[in-house]
PDB file of C-alpha atoms in Angstrom:
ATOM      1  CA  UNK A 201       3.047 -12.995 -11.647  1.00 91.00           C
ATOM      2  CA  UNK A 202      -0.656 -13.999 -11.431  1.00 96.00           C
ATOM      3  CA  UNK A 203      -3.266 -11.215 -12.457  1.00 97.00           C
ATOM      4  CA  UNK A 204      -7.115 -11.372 -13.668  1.00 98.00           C
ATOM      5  CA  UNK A 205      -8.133  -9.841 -17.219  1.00 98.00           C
ATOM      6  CA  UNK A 206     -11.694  -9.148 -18.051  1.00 98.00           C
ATOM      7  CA  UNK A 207     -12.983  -8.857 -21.200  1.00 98.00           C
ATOM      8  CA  UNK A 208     -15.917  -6.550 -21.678  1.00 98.00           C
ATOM      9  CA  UNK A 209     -18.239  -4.462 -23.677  1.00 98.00           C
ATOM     10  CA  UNK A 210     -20.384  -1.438 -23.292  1.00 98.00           C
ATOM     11  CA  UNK A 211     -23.100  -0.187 -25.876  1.00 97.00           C
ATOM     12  CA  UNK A 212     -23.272   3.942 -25.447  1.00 96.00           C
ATOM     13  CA  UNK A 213     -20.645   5.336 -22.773  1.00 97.00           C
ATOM     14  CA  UNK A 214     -18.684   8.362 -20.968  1.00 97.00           C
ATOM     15  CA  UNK A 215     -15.672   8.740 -19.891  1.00 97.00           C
ATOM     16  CA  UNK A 216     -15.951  11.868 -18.431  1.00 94.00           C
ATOM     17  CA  UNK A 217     -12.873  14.664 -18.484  1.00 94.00           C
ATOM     18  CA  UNK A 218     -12.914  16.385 -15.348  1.00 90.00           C
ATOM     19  CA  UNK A 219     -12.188  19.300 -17.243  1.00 86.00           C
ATOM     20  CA  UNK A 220     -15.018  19.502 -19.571  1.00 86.00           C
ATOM     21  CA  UNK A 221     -18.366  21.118 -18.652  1.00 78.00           C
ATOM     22  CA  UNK A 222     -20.536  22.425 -21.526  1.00 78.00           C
ATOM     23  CA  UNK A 223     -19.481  19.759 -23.947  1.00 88.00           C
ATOM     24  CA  UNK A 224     -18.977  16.562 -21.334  1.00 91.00           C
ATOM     25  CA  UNK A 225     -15.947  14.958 -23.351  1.00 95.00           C
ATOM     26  CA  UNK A 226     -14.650  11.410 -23.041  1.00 97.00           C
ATOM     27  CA  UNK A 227     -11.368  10.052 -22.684  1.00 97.00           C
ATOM     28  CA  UNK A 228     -11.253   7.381 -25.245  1.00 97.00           C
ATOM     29  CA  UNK A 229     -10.254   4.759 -22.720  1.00 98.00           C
ATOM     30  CA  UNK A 230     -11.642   4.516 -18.743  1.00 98.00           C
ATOM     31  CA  UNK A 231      -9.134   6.051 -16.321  1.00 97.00           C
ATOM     32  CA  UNK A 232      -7.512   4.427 -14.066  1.00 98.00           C
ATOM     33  CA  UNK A 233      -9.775   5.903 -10.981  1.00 97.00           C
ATOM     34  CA  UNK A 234     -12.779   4.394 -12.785  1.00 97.00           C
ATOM     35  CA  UNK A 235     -11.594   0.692 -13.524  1.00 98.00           C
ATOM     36  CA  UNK A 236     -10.380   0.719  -9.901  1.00 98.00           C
ATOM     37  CA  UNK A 237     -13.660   1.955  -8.668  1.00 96.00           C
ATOM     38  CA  UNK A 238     -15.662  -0.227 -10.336  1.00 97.00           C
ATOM     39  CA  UNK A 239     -13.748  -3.170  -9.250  1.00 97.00           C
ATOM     40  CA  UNK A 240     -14.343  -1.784  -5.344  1.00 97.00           C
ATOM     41  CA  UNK A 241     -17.764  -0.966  -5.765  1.00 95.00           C
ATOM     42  CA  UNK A 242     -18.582  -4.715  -7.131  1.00 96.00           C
ATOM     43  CA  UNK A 243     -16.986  -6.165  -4.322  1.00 96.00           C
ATOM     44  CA  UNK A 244     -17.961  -3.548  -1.484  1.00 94.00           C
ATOM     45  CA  UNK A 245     -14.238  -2.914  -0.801  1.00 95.00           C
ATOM     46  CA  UNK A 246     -14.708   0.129   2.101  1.00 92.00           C
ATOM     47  CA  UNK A 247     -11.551   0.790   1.467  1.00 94.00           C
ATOM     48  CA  UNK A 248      -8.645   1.099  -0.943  1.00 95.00           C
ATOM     49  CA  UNK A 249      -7.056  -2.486  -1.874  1.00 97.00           C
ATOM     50  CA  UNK A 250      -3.675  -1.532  -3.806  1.00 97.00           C
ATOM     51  CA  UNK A 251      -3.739  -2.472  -7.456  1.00 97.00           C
ATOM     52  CA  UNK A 252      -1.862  -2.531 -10.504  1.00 97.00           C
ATOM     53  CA  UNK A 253      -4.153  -1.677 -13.709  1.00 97.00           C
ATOM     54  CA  UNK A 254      -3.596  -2.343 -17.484  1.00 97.00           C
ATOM     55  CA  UNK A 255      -6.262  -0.958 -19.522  1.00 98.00           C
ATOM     56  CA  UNK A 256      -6.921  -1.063 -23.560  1.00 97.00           C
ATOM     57  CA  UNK A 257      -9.483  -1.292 -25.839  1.00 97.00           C
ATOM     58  CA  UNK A 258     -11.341   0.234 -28.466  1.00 96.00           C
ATOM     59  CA  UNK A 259     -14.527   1.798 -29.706  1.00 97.00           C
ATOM     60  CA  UNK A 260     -15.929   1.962 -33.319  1.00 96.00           C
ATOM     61  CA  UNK A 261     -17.892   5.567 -33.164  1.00 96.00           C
ATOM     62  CA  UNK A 262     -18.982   8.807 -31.463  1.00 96.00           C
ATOM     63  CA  UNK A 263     -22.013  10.187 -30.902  1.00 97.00           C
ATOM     64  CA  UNK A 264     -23.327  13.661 -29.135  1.00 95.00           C
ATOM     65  CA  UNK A 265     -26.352  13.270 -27.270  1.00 93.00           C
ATOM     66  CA  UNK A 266     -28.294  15.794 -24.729  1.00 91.00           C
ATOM     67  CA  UNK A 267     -28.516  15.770 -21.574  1.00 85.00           C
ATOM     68  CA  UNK A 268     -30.514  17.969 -18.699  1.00 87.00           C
ATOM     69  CA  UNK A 269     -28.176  20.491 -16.727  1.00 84.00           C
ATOM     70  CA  UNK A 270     -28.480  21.927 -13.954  1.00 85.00           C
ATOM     71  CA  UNK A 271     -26.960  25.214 -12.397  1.00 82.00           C
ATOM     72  CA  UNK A 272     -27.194  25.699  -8.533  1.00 78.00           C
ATOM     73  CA  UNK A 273     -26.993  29.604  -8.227  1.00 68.00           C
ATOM     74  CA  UNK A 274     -26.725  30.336  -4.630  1.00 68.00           C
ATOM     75  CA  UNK A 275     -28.571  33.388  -4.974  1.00 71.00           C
ATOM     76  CA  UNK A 276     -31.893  33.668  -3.780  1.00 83.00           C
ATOM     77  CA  UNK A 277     -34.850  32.388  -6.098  1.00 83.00           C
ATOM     78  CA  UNK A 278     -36.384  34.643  -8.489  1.00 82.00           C
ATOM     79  CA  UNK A 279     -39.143  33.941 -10.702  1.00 81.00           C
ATOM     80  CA  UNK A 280     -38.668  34.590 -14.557  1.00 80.00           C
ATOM     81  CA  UNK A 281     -34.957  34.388 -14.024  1.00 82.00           C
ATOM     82  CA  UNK A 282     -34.716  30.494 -11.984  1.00 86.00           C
ATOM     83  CA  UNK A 283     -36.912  26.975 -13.463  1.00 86.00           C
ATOM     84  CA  UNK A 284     -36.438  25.635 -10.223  1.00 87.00           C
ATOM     85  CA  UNK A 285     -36.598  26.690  -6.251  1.00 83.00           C
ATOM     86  CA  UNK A 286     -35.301  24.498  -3.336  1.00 83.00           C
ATOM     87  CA  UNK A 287     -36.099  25.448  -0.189  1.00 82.00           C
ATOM     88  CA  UNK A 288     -33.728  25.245   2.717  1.00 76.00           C
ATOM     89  CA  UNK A 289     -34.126  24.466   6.033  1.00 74.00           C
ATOM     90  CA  UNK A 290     -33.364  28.226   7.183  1.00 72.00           C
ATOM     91  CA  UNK A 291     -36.502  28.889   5.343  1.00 75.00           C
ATOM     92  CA  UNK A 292     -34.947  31.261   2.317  1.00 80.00           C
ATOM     93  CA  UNK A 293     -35.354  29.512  -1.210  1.00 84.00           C
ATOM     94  CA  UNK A 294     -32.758  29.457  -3.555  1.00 83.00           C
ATOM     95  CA  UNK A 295     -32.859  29.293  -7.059  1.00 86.00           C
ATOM     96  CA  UNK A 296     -31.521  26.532  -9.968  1.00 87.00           C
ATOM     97  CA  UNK A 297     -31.253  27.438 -13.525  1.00 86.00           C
ATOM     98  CA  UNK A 298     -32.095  24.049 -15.776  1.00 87.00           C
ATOM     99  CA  UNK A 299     -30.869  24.078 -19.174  1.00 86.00           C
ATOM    100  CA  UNK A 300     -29.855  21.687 -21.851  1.00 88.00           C
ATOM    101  CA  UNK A 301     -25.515  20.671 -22.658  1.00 88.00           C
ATOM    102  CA  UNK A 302     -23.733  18.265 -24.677  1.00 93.00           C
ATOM    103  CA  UNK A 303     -22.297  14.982 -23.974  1.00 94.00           C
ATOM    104  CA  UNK A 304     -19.674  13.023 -25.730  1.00 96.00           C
ATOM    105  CA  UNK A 305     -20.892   9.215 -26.084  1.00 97.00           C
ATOM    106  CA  UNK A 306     -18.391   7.058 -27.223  1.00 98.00           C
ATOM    107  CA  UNK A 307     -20.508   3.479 -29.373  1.00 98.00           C
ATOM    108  CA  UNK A 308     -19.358   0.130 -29.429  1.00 98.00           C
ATOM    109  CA  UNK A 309     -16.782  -0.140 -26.682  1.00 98.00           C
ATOM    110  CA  UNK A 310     -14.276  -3.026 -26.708  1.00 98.00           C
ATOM    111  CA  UNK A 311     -12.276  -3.834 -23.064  1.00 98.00           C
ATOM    112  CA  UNK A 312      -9.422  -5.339 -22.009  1.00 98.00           C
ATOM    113  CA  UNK A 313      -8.201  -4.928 -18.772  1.00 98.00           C
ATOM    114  CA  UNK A 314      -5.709  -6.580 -16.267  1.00 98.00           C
ATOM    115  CA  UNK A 315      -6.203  -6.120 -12.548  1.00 98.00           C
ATOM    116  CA  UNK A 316      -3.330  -7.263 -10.424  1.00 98.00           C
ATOM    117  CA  UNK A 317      -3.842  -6.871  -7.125  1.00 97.00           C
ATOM    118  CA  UNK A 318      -0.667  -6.320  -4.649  1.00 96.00           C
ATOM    119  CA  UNK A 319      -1.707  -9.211  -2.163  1.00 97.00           C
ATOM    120  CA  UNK A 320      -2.533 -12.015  -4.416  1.00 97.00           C
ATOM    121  CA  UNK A 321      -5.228 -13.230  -1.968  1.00 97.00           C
ATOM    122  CA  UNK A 322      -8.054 -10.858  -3.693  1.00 98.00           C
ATOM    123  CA  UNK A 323      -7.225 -12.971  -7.213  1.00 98.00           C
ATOM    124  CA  UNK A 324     -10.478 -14.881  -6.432  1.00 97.00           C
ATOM    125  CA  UNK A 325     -12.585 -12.703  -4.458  1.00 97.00           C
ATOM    126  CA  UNK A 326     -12.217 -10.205  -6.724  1.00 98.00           C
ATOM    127  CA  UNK A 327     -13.066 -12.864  -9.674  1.00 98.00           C
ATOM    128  CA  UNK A 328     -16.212 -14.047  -7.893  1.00 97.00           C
ATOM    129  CA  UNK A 329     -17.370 -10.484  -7.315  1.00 97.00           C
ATOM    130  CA  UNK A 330     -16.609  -9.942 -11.050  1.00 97.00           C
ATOM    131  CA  UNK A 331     -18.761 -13.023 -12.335  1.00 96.00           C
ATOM    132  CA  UNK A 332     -21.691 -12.832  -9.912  1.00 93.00           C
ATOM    133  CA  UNK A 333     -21.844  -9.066  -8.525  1.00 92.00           C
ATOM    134  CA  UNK A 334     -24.520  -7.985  -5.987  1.00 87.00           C
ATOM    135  CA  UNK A 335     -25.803  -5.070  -8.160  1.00 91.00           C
ATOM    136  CA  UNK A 336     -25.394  -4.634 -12.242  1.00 93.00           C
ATOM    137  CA  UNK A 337     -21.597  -3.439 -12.744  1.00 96.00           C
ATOM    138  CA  UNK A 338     -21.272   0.249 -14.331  1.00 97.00           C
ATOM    139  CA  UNK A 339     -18.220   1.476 -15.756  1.00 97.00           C
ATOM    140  CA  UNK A 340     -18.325   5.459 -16.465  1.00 96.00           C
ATOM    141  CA  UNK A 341     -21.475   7.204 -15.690  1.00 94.00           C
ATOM    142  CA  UNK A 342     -24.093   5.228 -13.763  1.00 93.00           C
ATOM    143  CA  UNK A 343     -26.060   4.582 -16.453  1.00 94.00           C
ATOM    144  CA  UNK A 344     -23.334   3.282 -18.373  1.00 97.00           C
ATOM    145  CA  UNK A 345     -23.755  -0.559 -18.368  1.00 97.00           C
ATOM    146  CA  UNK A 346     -20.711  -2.940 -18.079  1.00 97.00           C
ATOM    147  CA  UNK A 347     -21.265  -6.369 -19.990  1.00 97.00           C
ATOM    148  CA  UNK A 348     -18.332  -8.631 -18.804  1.00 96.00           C
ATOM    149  CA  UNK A 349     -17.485 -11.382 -21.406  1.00 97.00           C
ATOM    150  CA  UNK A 350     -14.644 -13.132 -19.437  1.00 97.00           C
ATOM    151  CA  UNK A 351     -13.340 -12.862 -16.613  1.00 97.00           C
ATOM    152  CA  UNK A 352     -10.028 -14.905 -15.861  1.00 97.00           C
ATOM    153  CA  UNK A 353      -7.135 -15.498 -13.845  1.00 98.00           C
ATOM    154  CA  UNK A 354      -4.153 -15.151 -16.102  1.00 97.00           C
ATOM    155  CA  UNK A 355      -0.335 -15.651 -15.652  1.00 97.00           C
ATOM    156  CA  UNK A 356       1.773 -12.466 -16.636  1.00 97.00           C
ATOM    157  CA  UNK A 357       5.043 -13.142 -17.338  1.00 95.00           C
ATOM    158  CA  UNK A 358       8.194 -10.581 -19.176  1.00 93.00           C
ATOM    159  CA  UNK A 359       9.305 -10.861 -22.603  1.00 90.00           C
ATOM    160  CA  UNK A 360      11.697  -9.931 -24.969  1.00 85.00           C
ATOM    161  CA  UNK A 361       9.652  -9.157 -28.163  1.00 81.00           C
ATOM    162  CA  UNK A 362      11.317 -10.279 -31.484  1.00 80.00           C
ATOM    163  CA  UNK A 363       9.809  -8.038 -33.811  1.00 84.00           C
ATOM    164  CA  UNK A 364       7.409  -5.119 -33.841  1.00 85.00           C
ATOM    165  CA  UNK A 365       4.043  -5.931 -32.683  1.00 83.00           C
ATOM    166  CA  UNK A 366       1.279  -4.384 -34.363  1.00 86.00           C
ATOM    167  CA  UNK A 367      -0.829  -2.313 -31.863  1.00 87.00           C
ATOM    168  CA  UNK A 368      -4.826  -4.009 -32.007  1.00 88.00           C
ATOM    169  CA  UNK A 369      -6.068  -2.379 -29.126  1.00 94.00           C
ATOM    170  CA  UNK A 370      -6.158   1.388 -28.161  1.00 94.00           C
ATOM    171  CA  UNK A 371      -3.214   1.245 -24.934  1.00 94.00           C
ATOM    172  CA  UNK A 372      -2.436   3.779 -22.202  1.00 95.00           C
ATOM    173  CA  UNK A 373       0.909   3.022 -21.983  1.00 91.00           C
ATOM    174  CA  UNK A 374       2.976   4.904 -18.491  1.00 90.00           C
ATOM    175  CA  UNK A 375       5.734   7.322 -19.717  1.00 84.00           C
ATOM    176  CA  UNK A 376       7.715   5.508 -17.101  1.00 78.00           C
ATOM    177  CA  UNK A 377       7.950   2.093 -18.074  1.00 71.00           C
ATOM    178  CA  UNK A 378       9.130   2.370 -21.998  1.00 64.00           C
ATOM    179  CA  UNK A 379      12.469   4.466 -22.678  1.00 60.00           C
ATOM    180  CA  UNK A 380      11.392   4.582 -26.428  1.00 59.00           C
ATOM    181  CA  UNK A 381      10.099   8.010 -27.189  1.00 66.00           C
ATOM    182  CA  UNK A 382       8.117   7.013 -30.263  1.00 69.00           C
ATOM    183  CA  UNK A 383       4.805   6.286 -27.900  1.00 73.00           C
ATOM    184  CA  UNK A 384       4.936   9.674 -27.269  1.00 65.00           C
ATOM    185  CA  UNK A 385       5.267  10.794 -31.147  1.00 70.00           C
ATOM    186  CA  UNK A 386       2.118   8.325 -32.602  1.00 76.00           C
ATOM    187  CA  UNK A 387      -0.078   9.018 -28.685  1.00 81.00           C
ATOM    188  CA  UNK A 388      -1.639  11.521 -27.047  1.00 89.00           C
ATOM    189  CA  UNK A 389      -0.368  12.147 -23.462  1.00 90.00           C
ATOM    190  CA  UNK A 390      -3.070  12.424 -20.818  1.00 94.00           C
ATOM    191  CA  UNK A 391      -2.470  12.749 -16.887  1.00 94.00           C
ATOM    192  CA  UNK A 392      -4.739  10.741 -15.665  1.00 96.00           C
ATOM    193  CA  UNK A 393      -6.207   9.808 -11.828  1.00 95.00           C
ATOM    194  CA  UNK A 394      -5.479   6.761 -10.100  1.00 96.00           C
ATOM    195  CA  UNK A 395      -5.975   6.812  -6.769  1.00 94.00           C
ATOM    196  CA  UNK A 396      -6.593  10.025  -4.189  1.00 91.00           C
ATOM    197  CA  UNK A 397      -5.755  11.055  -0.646  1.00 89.00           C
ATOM    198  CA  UNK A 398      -8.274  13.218   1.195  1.00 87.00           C
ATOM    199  CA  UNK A 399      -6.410  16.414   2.491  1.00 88.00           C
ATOM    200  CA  UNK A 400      -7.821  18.589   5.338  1.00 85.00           C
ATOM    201  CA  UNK A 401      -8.980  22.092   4.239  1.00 85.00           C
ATOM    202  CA  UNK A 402     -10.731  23.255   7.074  1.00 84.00           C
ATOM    203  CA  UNK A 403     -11.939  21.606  10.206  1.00 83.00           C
ATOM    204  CA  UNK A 404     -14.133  18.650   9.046  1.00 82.00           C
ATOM    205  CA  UNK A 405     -13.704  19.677   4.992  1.00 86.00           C
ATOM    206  CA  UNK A 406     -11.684  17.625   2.690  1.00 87.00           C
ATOM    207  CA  UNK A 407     -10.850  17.376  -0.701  1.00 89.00           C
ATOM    208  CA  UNK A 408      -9.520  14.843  -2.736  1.00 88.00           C
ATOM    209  CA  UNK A 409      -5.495  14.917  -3.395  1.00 90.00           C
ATOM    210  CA  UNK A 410      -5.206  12.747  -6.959  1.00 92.00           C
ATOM    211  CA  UNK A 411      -2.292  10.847  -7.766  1.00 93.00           C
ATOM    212  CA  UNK A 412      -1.771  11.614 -11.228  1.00 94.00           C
ATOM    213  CA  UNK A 413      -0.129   8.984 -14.086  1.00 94.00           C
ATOM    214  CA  UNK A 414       1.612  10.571 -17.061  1.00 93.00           C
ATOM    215  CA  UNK A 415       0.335   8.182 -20.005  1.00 93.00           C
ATOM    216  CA  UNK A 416       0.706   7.767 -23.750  1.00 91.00           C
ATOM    217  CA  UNK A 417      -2.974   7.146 -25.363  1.00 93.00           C
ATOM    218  CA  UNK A 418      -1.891   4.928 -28.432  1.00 90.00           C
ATOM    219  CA  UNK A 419      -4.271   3.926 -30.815  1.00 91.00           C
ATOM    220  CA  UNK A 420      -5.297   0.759 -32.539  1.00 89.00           C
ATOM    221  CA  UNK A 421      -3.777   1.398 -36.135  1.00 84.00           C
ATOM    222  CA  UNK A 422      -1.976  -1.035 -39.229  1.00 77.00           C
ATOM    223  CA  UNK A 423       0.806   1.580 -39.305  1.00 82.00           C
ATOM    224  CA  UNK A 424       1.212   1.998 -35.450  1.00 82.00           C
ATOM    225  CA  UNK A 425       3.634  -0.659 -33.354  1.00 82.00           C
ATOM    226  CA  UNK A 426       5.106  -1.641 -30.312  1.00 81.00           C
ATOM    227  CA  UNK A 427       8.761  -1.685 -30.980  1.00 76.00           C
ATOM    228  CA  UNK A 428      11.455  -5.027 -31.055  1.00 74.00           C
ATOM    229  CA  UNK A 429      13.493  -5.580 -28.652  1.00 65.00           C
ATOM    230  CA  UNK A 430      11.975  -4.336 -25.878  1.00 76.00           C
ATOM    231  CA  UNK A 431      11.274  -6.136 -22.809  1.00 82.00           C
ATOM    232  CA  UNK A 432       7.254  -6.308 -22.452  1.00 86.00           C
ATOM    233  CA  UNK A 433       5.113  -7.658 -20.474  1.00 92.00           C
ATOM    234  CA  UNK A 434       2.485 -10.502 -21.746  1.00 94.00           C
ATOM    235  CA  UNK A 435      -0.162 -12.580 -20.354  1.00 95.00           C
ATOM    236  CA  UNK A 436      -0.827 -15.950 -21.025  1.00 94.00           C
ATOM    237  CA  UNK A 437      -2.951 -15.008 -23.986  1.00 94.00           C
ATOM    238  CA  UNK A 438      -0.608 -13.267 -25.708  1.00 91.00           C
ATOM    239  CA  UNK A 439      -2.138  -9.900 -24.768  1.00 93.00           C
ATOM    240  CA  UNK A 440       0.280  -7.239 -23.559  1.00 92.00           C
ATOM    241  CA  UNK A 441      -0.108  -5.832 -20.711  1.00 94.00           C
ATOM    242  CA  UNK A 442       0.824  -1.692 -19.017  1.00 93.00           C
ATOM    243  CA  UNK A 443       0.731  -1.812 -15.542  1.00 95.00           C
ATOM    244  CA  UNK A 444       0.405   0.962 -13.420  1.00 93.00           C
TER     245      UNK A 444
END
């Protein structure tokens, strides 16, 4: 099986939790929505090219910064009460509260991910788009800068591992491709987005239906392992690899 990993690094980042409002919390790893998005935005995919994704990584601190919020009320604009007025094109003026929230920033962020794409044709386009993309590559919030270190096309191949393998790296590892419940004992479980259908509400109003992946968040530890015996899958590298 032939697959690209990229090695990268970002300074101050977010993962955002959809979940999380006042205090904007961060998964400690990108979803799998993100990586895929950022690998369709750098090579102005218009629409979805199936994927496999393995990500891991780690990150050495967090910080909480502020950050400028703002509160559309849909009620009409009152002075003393609303900072801000916008005024619509029926003419009435509505108001929006601005106040001042939280956000998680996770420092120092370490990547490794594998993209495998189903038709192995996008190996290279999606390498080139990688190495010399149109626009600077973001991976989180906007703002949050992507530095790609390498970017490679690796060959992925199954193994049966001897012994345990200490876990380097901070993996999501799928619930569904280990049978060995100990993932779930030393990880966090998250479900987490991959990719998204858009389902009809009303006439011309969709929202987005999110396949969801049941993972095991397993951090970079000396006492934490990936068990022996176990058939795993590795690149060329050496680096194991959780597709999903």
């Amino acid at each position: 099986m032939k697959g690209i990993r990229i090695e990268a690094y970002q300074n101050l980042v977010n993962y955002k939790k959809p979940t999380s409002f006042q205090l904007k919390e961060s998964y400690p790893l990108p979803p799998y929505s993100t990586v895929i998005g950022m690998v369709h935005a750098a090579c102005g995919f218009t629409s979805y090219v199936p994927m496999q994704v393995s990500i891991q990584g780690k990150y050495h601190a967090k910080v909480n910064d502020l950050w400028t919020r703002y509160e559309f009320a849909g009620s009409s604009y009152e002075q003393g009460r609303h900072q801000l007025k916008v005024e619509l094109s029926d003419g009435k003026a509505h108001g929006i509260t601005r106040g001042v929230s939280t956000t998680e920033l996770l420092v120092d962020v370490e990547l490794v991910l594998h993209i495998v794409p189903e038709d192995k044709q996008y190996i290279p386009i999606i390498i080139d788009a990688l190495k010399s993309p149109a626009e600077y590559l973001s991976l989180g919030r906007r703002e949050d800068l992507l530095q790609i270190n390498v970017v490679t096309e690796v060959e992925l191949e199954i193994q049966e591992m001897e012994e345990d393998k200490r876990v380097d790296f901070d993996i999501f590892i799928p619930q569904s491709m280990t049978k060995n419940d100990i993932y779930g004992k030393i990880g966090t479980s998250y479900r987490l987005n991959k990719t998204y259908k858009l389902l009809e509400i009303a006439k011309g109003k969709h929202i987005r239906q999110w396949e969801k992946v049941i993972v095991s968040h397993v951090p970079a530890s000396s006492t934490n392992y990936l068990a022996a015996y176990e058939n795993m899958l590795f690149d060329q590298d050496g680096y194991t690899v959780f597709l999903v």
